[in-house]
Amino acid sequence: MPTLLLGVSGGIAAYKSADLTSLLRKRGWEVRVVMTPAATQFVTPLTLQTLSRQKVHLDPFDLPADSGVAHIDLVKGLDLAAVVPATANLMAKVAHGIADDLLTTTLLALRCPLILAPAMNSAMWEHPATQANLRLLESHGVSLIPPASGELACGDIGIGKLADVEEIANRIEALHQKRLHANRLHGRRVLITAGGTREPLDPVRYLGNRSSGKMGHALAAAAAMRGAEVTLITTASLPVPPGVGAVPVATAQEMLEAVQKHLPGADLLVMAAAVADYRPARVASQKIKKSDEALTIALEPTPDILATLRPLRRPDQLIVGFAAETDSLIPHAQRKLERKGLDFIVANDVSRPGIGFESDENAVTVLGNDGVVANWEVASKQAIAERLLDLFADRLP
Ligand code: PMT
């Protein structure tokens, strides 16, 4: 059972900590509640004690049964800590290491990640001191769940409402999952391709496609977060995720050479790039001049990168392709899986609005040699990348 230290500080939103405690208990968490004295004015310790099914902690001088030290005992065995709501005063104290009650003393002794969900009046939230404290907290690695806008308890309209309780519970669980998976690919080498290739026609023009590289870059970030050594062969000018080594390329031929160079050391290759199937048979050395005549451009096939790897790959390597289809998604993807000799293919329907090329979201079906392995409806490319990397991590020998 994962264990959360739930700090409650003294603002009107403190009553929502009761809902959060109840929701997290239902989702299988042990919730250890520590309240500031001011918080007890807004919600009773008895409420939180009943919902958390354990003693609520308030007093730094309340002696533990076994001669321990209260705030040190409280942090033992924790997976995460969260303060909901976090007042401006609580944030200021945590930012500056002030420990003058049981909650702030306990937070100073934490060895696990801390999440703060602030709630306060807009003027307090926007005050330069609060904003400076926020930046300081983030620089200390504290995660923040920003407040929402709406009508505040004082009647003002503006930013400062506590974020939705369900969203807070989801963020707590997501951070926990991220930590659990942090080292799943430690010691593994992962090769990812991203973006659309550009096949030159002349010195200023190229044949390209709509791939932005977002899917491939999200996969590289997810692999790096899981501790892998990641090489990202990319045509995109997106930021390179932290900890990832990038190899910039432009054409299918350059991508082929880079993949062939890096494949021998890799445990996993994921080809998310949209590689051109054809390129101009001849590249003009000067800019092609405009004329009134129709222009015909002869195209020749590019090398099929995945197919060329078939005889080169080791049996202990996992090779994954993507299939971008506009019709008959599964049959077409299935044929590509077989023809290219892949372990998995990730099929996405690029004719659906809002997913696939360029968008921030995707929806995919993963096929293996025994059929459909997973089917994930619309989610952010980050979320899809995380699930894919977990799936591949499980299948690596
Ligand atoms: O980059 P985004 O904007 O985020 O969009 C993501 C995406 C839609 C590009 C991505 O999710 C995706 O589907 N990538 C694969 C696109 C593609 O080229 O699919 P394909 O069905 O044409 O090719 C099948 C597989 O063979 C792919 O893994 C491709 O990289 C590979 N291939 C294709 C041609 C070629 N000459 N050599 C190859 O290895």
Coordinates of C-alpha atoms and ligand atoms in Angstrom, one line a residue:
M1 CA 0.0 0.0 0.0
P2 CA 1.6 3.4 -1.0
T3 CA 1.8 5.9 1.9
L4 CA 1.2 9.6 1.6
L5 CA 1.8 12.2 4.3
L6 CA -1.0 14.7 3.8
G7 CA -0.3 18.1 5.3
V8 CA -3.3 20.4 5.9
S9 CA -2.7 24.1 6.4
G10 CA -5.1 26.7 7.6
G11 CA -7.3 28.0 4.7
I12 CA -11.0 27.7 3.9
A13 CA -10.1 24.9 1.4
A14 CA -8.9 22.8 4.3
Y15 CA -12.3 21.1 4.3
K16 CA -11.5 19.6 0.9
S17 CA -8.7 17.6 2.4
A18 CA -11.5 15.4 3.8
D19 CA -12.6 14.5 0.2
L20 CA -9.0 13.9 -0.8
T21 CA -8.3 11.6 2.1
S22 CA -11.4 9.6 1.4
L23 CA -10.6 9.4 -2.4
L24 CA -7.0 8.3 -1.8
R25 CA -8.1 5.7 0.7
K26 CA -10.5 4.3 -1.9
R27 CA -7.6 4.2 -4.4
G28 CA -5.6 2.1 -2.0
W29 CA -3.4 4.7 -0.2
E30 CA -2.4 4.9 3.4
V31 CA -2.9 8.6 4.4
R32 CA -1.0 10.0 7.3
V33 CA -2.5 13.4 8.2
V34 CA -0.6 16.2 9.8
M35 CA -2.5 19.5 10.5
T36 CA -1.3 23.0 11.4
P37 CA -3.1 24.5 14.4
A38 CA -4.9 27.0 12.0
A39 CA -6.2 24.1 9.8
T40 CA -8.1 22.7 12.8
Q41 CA -10.2 25.8 12.7
F42 CA -11.5 24.8 9.3
V43 CA -11.8 21.0 9.5
T44 CA -11.8 18.9 12.6
P45 CA -9.0 16.4 13.3
L46 CA -11.8 13.9 14.1
T47 CA -13.1 14.1 10.5
L48 CA -9.7 13.4 9.0
Q49 CA -9.0 10.7 11.6
T50 CA -12.2 8.9 10.8
L51 CA -11.6 9.1 7.0
S52 CA -7.9 8.2 7.2
R53 CA -8.6 5.5 9.8
Q54 CA -5.5 6.6 11.8
K55 CA -4.4 9.1 14.4
V56 CA -4.1 12.7 13.1
H57 CA -0.9 14.5 14.1
L58 CA -1.0 18.0 15.4
D59 CA 1.5 18.6 18.2
P60 CA 5.3 18.4 17.9
F61 CA 5.5 17.7 21.6
D62 CA 2.9 14.8 21.5
L63 CA 5.2 11.9 22.6
P64 CA 5.0 8.8 20.4
A65 CA 4.2 5.6 22.2
D66 CA 7.7 4.2 21.7
S67 CA 10.1 6.9 22.8
G68 CA 10.6 8.0 19.1
V69 CA 10.7 11.6 17.7
A70 CA 7.3 12.6 16.3
H71 CA 8.4 14.3 13.1
I72 CA 11.1 11.8 12.3
D73 CA 8.8 8.8 12.8
L74 CA 6.2 10.4 10.6
V75 CA 8.5 10.5 7.5
K76 CA 9.5 6.9 7.8
G77 CA 8.3 4.7 5.0
L78 CA 6.6 7.5 3.0
D79 CA 6.2 7.3 -0.8
L80 CA 5.1 10.9 -1.2
A81 CA 4.0 14.0 0.8
A82 CA 1.4 16.6 -0.2
V83 CA 0.1 19.7 1.4
V84 CA -3.5 20.4 0.5
P85 CA -4.3 23.2 0.8
A86 CA -1.0 25.0 1.0
T87 CA -1.4 28.6 2.3
A88 CA 0.9 31.5 1.3
N89 CA 2.3 31.3 4.9
L90 CA 3.0 27.5 4.6
M91 CA 4.7 28.0 1.2
A92 CA 6.9 30.8 2.5
K93 CA 8.0 28.7 5.5
V94 CA 8.8 25.6 3.3
A95 CA 10.6 27.7 0.8
H96 CA 12.9 29.2 3.5
G97 CA 13.2 26.1 5.7
I98 CA 11.3 27.5 8.7
A99 CA 10.1 24.7 11.0
D100 CA 7.9 26.1 13.8
D101 CA 5.1 23.5 14.1
L102 CA 4.7 19.8 13.5
L103 CA 3.9 20.1 9.8
T104 CA 6.7 22.4 8.8
T105 CA 9.2 20.5 11.0
T106 CA 8.1 17.2 9.3
L107 CA 8.4 18.7 5.8
L108 CA 11.9 19.7 6.6
A109 CA 12.8 16.1 7.5
L110 CA 11.2 14.6 4.3
R111 CA 13.2 12.2 2.1
C112 CA 10.4 11.7 -0.5
P113 CA 9.0 14.1 -3.1
L114 CA 6.7 16.9 -2.0
I115 CA 3.6 18.3 -3.8
L116 CA 1.9 21.5 -2.8
A117 CA -1.6 22.5 -3.9
P118 CA -1.9 26.2 -3.0
A119 CA -5.1 28.0 -2.3
M120 CA -5.4 31.6 -1.3
N121 CA -6.9 35.0 -2.3
S122 CA -5.7 36.2 -5.7
A123 CA -3.8 39.2 -4.3
M124 CA -1.8 36.9 -2.0
W125 CA -1.1 34.5 -4.9
E126 CA 0.0 37.3 -7.2
H127 CA 2.1 39.0 -4.5
P128 CA 5.8 39.1 -5.6
A129 CA 6.8 37.4 -2.3
T130 CA 4.5 34.4 -3.0
Q131 CA 5.7 34.3 -6.7
A132 CA 9.4 34.4 -5.6
N133 CA 8.6 31.6 -3.0
L134 CA 7.0 29.5 -5.8
R135 CA 10.2 29.8 -7.9
L136 CA 12.3 28.9 -4.9
L137 CA 10.1 25.9 -4.1
E138 CA 10.4 24.7 -7.7
S139 CA 14.1 25.1 -7.7
H140 CA 14.1 22.8 -4.6
G141 CA 12.3 20.1 -6.7
V142 CA 8.8 20.7 -5.1
S143 CA 5.9 19.9 -7.5
L144 CA 3.1 22.4 -7.6
I145 CA -0.5 21.9 -8.6
P146 CA -1.5 25.5 -9.5
P147 CA -4.7 27.0 -8.2
A148 CA -7.7 27.4 -10.5
S149 CA -9.6 30.6 -11.3
G150 CA -13.2 31.3 -10.1
E151 CA -15.1 32.7 -7.3
L152 CA -13.1 32.7 -4.1
A153 CA -14.3 32.2 -0.5
C154 CA -13.9 36.0 0.1
G155 CA -16.3 36.8 -2.8
D156 CA -13.5 38.0 -5.2
I157 CA -13.3 36.5 -8.7
G158 CA -9.8 35.5 -9.7
I159 CA -7.0 32.9 -9.4
G160 CA -6.6 31.1 -6.1
K161 CA -9.2 28.3 -5.8
L162 CA -7.8 25.0 -4.8
A163 CA -7.4 22.7 -7.8
D164 CA -10.0 20.0 -8.3
V165 CA -9.7 17.3 -5.7
E166 CA -9.8 14.5 -8.3
E167 CA -7.1 16.3 -10.3
I168 CA -4.9 16.5 -7.1
A169 CA -5.4 12.8 -6.5
N170 CA -4.5 12.0 -10.1
R171 CA -1.3 14.1 -9.9
I172 CA -0.3 12.4 -6.7
E173 CA -0.8 9.0 -8.3
A174 CA 1.0 10.0 -11.6
L175 CA 4.0 11.2 -9.6
H176 CA 4.1 8.0 -7.6
Q177 CA 3.9 5.9 -10.9
K178 CA 6.7 8.0 -12.3
R179 CA 8.9 7.3 -9.3
L180 CA 8.1 3.6 -9.4
H181 CA 9.1 3.4 -13.0
A182 CA 12.1 5.7 -12.7
N183 CA 14.7 3.0 -13.2
R184 CA 12.9 0.4 -15.3
L185 CA 15.2 0.9 -18.3
H186 CA 18.4 1.5 -16.3
G187 CA 21.4 0.1 -18.1
R188 CA 19.4 -0.2 -21.4
R189 CA 20.2 1.6 -24.6
V190 CA 17.3 2.9 -26.5
L191 CA 17.3 4.3 -30.1
I192 CA 14.4 6.4 -31.2
T193 CA 13.7 8.1 -34.6
A194 CA 11.5 11.1 -34.8
G195 CA 10.1 13.6 -37.4
G196 CA 9.5 13.6 -41.1
T197 CA 12.4 13.2 -43.5
R198 CA 13.0 16.0 -46.1
E199 CA 14.0 14.8 -49.5
P200 CA 15.6 17.7 -51.5
L201 CA 14.4 18.7 -55.0
D202 CA 16.9 21.5 -55.4
P203 CA 18.9 23.7 -53.0
V204 CA 15.7 25.4 -51.6
R205 CA 12.9 22.9 -51.9
Y206 CA 12.2 19.4 -50.5
L207 CA 9.5 16.8 -50.4
G208 CA 8.4 16.3 -46.8
N209 CA 5.4 15.3 -44.7
R210 CA 3.5 16.6 -41.7
S211 CA 5.4 14.8 -38.9
S212 CA 6.4 17.3 -36.2
G213 CA 8.6 14.9 -34.2
K214 CA 6.4 15.3 -31.1
M215 CA 5.6 11.6 -30.8
G216 CA 9.3 10.6 -31.2
H217 CA 10.6 13.3 -28.8
A218 CA 8.0 12.2 -26.2
L219 CA 9.2 8.6 -26.5
A220 CA 12.8 9.7 -26.0
A221 CA 11.8 11.7 -22.9
A222 CA 9.9 8.7 -21.4
A223 CA 12.8 6.4 -22.1
A224 CA 15.3 8.8 -20.4
M225 CA 13.0 9.2 -17.4
R226 CA 13.1 5.5 -17.0
G227 CA 16.9 5.6 -16.8
A228 CA 17.8 4.4 -20.3
E229 CA 20.7 5.8 -22.3
V230 CA 18.8 7.3 -25.2
T231 CA 19.9 8.3 -28.7
L232 CA 17.3 10.3 -30.7
I233 CA 17.7 10.4 -34.4
T234 CA 15.6 13.3 -35.4
T235 CA 14.7 15.7 -38.2
A236 CA 12.7 17.9 -35.9
S237 CA 13.9 21.2 -34.4
L238 CA 12.0 20.5 -31.1
P239 CA 13.9 20.8 -27.8
V240 CA 15.9 17.6 -27.1
P241 CA 14.6 16.1 -23.8
P242 CA 17.1 16.3 -20.9
G243 CA 19.6 13.4 -20.8
V244 CA 19.0 12.4 -24.4
G245 CA 21.7 12.4 -27.1
A246 CA 20.4 13.8 -30.4
V247 CA 21.6 12.9 -33.9
P248 CA 20.1 15.5 -36.3
V249 CA 19.4 14.1 -39.8
A250 CA 17.3 15.3 -42.8
T251 CA 16.8 12.6 -45.4
A252 CA 15.8 9.0 -45.4
Q253 CA 19.4 8.0 -46.5
E254 CA 20.9 10.0 -43.5
M255 CA 18.4 8.4 -41.1
L256 CA 19.3 4.9 -42.5
E257 CA 23.0 5.5 -41.9
A258 CA 22.5 6.9 -38.4
V259 CA 20.2 3.9 -37.5
Q260 CA 22.6 1.4 -38.9
K261 CA 25.5 3.1 -36.9
H262 CA 23.7 3.1 -33.6
L263 CA 21.7 -0.1 -33.8
P264 CA 24.4 -2.6 -32.7
G265 CA 24.6 -1.1 -29.2
A266 CA 20.9 -0.7 -28.8
D267 CA 18.5 -3.0 -26.8
L268 CA 15.4 -1.3 -28.2
L269 CA 14.7 0.6 -31.5
V270 CA 11.5 2.6 -31.9
M271 CA 10.9 4.0 -35.4
A272 CA 8.4 6.8 -34.8
A273 CA 9.8 8.8 -37.7
A274 CA 7.7 9.4 -40.9
V275 CA 10.3 8.3 -43.5
A276 CA 9.6 9.3 -47.1
D277 CA 8.9 6.3 -49.3
Y278 CA 10.0 8.2 -52.4
R279 CA 12.6 10.9 -53.2
P280 CA 13.3 13.0 -56.3
A281 CA 15.4 10.8 -58.6
R282 CA 17.6 13.8 -59.4
V283 CA 18.4 16.8 -57.2
A284 CA 18.9 20.0 -59.2
S285 CA 22.1 21.8 -58.3
Q286 CA 20.5 25.2 -58.9
K287 CA 17.0 26.4 -57.9
I288 CA 14.5 25.1 -60.4
K289 CA 13.2 28.2 -62.3
K290 CA 9.5 28.9 -62.7
S291 CA 8.0 28.5 -66.1
D292 CA 4.6 28.3 -67.7
E293 CA 5.2 24.6 -68.5
A294 CA 3.9 21.8 -66.3
L295 CA 6.8 20.3 -64.2
T296 CA 7.2 16.5 -63.9
I297 CA 9.4 15.2 -61.2
A298 CA 10.6 11.6 -61.3
L299 CA 10.7 9.9 -58.0
E300 CA 12.6 6.8 -56.9
P301 CA 12.0 4.6 -53.8
T302 CA 14.0 5.4 -50.7
P303 CA 15.6 2.5 -48.7
D304 CA 13.1 0.9 -46.3
I305 CA 15.1 1.4 -43.1
L306 CA 13.3 -1.2 -41.0
A307 CA 13.4 -3.8 -43.7
T308 CA 17.2 -3.3 -44.2
L309 CA 17.7 -4.0 -40.4
R310 CA 16.0 -7.4 -40.6
P311 CA 19.2 -9.4 -41.3
L312 CA 21.3 -7.2 -39.1
R313 CA 19.4 -7.4 -35.8
R314 CA 20.2 -9.5 -32.8
P315 CA 17.5 -11.8 -31.5
D316 CA 17.7 -10.1 -28.1
Q317 CA 16.9 -6.6 -29.6
L318 CA 13.4 -5.3 -29.6
I319 CA 12.5 -3.6 -32.9
V320 CA 9.3 -1.5 -33.0
G321 CA 7.8 0.4 -35.9
F322 CA 4.9 2.8 -36.2
A323 CA 2.2 2.6 -38.8
A324 CA 0.5 5.8 -40.0
E325 CA -2.7 4.8 -41.8
T326 CA -5.8 6.5 -43.2
D327 CA -7.8 3.4 -43.8
S328 CA -7.9 -0.3 -42.7
L329 CA -5.7 0.5 -39.8
I330 CA -5.2 -2.9 -38.3
P331 CA -4.8 -5.0 -41.6
H332 CA -2.3 -2.5 -43.0
A333 CA -0.3 -2.3 -39.8
Q334 CA -0.3 -6.1 -39.5
R335 CA 1.2 -6.4 -43.0
K336 CA 3.9 -3.9 -42.2
L337 CA 4.7 -5.8 -38.9
E338 CA 5.2 -9.0 -40.9
R339 CA 7.0 -7.5 -44.0
K340 CA 9.5 -5.5 -41.9
G341 CA 10.1 -8.3 -39.4
L342 CA 9.1 -6.3 -36.3
D343 CA 8.4 -7.3 -32.7
F344 CA 5.7 -4.7 -32.4
I345 CA 4.0 -2.1 -34.5
V346 CA 2.1 1.0 -33.1
A347 CA -0.8 1.8 -35.4
N348 CA -2.3 5.3 -35.5
D349 CA -5.1 6.5 -37.7
V350 CA -3.8 9.7 -39.0
S351 CA -7.1 10.6 -40.7
R352 CA -8.7 11.2 -37.3
P353 CA -8.8 14.9 -36.4
G354 CA -6.9 15.9 -33.3
I355 CA -4.5 12.9 -33.2
G356 CA -1.4 11.7 -35.2
F357 CA 0.5 14.3 -37.2
E358 CA 1.4 17.5 -35.4
S359 CA -1.2 17.3 -32.6
D360 CA -0.3 17.0 -28.9
E361 CA -2.4 13.9 -28.6
N362 CA -2.6 10.4 -30.1
A363 CA -4.6 7.2 -29.9
V364 CA -2.9 3.9 -30.8
T365 CA -3.3 0.2 -31.1
V366 CA -0.2 -1.9 -30.5
L367 CA 0.2 -5.1 -32.4
G368 CA 2.6 -7.9 -31.7
N369 CA 3.2 -11.2 -33.5
D370 CA 0.3 -12.7 -31.5
G371 CA -2.2 -9.9 -32.3
V372 CA -3.4 -6.8 -30.5
V373 CA -1.4 -6.1 -27.3
A374 CA -2.9 -2.8 -26.3
N375 CA -5.5 -0.3 -27.5
W376 CA -5.2 3.2 -26.0
E377 CA -7.8 5.9 -26.7
V378 CA -6.9 9.6 -27.0
A379 CA -4.3 10.8 -24.5
S380 CA -1.4 13.1 -24.6
K381 CA 1.6 12.0 -26.6
Q382 CA 3.6 12.0 -23.3
A383 CA 1.1 9.6 -21.7
I384 CA 1.1 7.3 -24.7
A385 CA 4.9 7.4 -24.8
E386 CA 5.0 6.4 -21.1
R387 CA 2.7 3.5 -21.6
L388 CA 4.6 2.3 -24.7
L389 CA 7.9 2.4 -22.9
D390 CA 6.5 0.5 -19.9
L391 CA 5.1 -2.1 -22.3
F392 CA 8.5 -2.5 -24.1
A393 CA 10.4 -2.5 -20.8
D394 CA 8.3 -5.6 -19.8
R395 CA 9.2 -7.4 -23.1
L396 CA 12.9 -6.8 -23.1
P397 CA 14.8 -10.0 -22.4
Ligands
PMT1 O1 5.7 13.4 -35.5 P1 4.3 13.7 -35.0 O2 3.7 14.9 -35.6 O3 4.2 13.6 -33.5 O4 3.4 12.5 -35.6 C1 3.5 11.2 -35.1 C2 3.5 10.2 -36.3 C3 2.0 10.2 -36.9 C4 4.5 10.6 -37.4 C5 3.8 8.8 -35.7 O5 2.9 8.5 -34.7 C6 3.9 7.7 -36.8 O6 2.9 7.1 -37.1 N1 5.1 7.5 -37.3 C7 5.3 6.5 -38.4 C8 4.9 7.2 -39.7 C9 5.2 6.4 -40.9 O7 6.1 6.7 -41.7 O8 4.5 5.3 -41.0 P2 4.6 4.2 -42.3 O9 3.4 3.4 -42.0 O10 4.7 4.9 -43.5 O11 5.9 3.4 -42.0 C10 5.9 2.2 -41.2 C11 7.2 2.1 -40.4 O12 8.3 1.9 -41.3 C12 7.5 3.3 -39.6 O13 8.1 2.9 -38.4 C13 8.6 4.1 -40.4 O14 9.5 4.8 -39.6 C14 9.3 2.9 -41.1 N2 9.8 3.3 -42.4 C15 9.0 3.8 -43.4 C16 9.6 4.1 -44.6 C17 10.9 3.8 -44.9 N3 11.5 4.1 -46.0 N4 11.7 3.2 -43.9 C18 11.1 2.9 -42.7 O15 11.8 2.4 -41.9

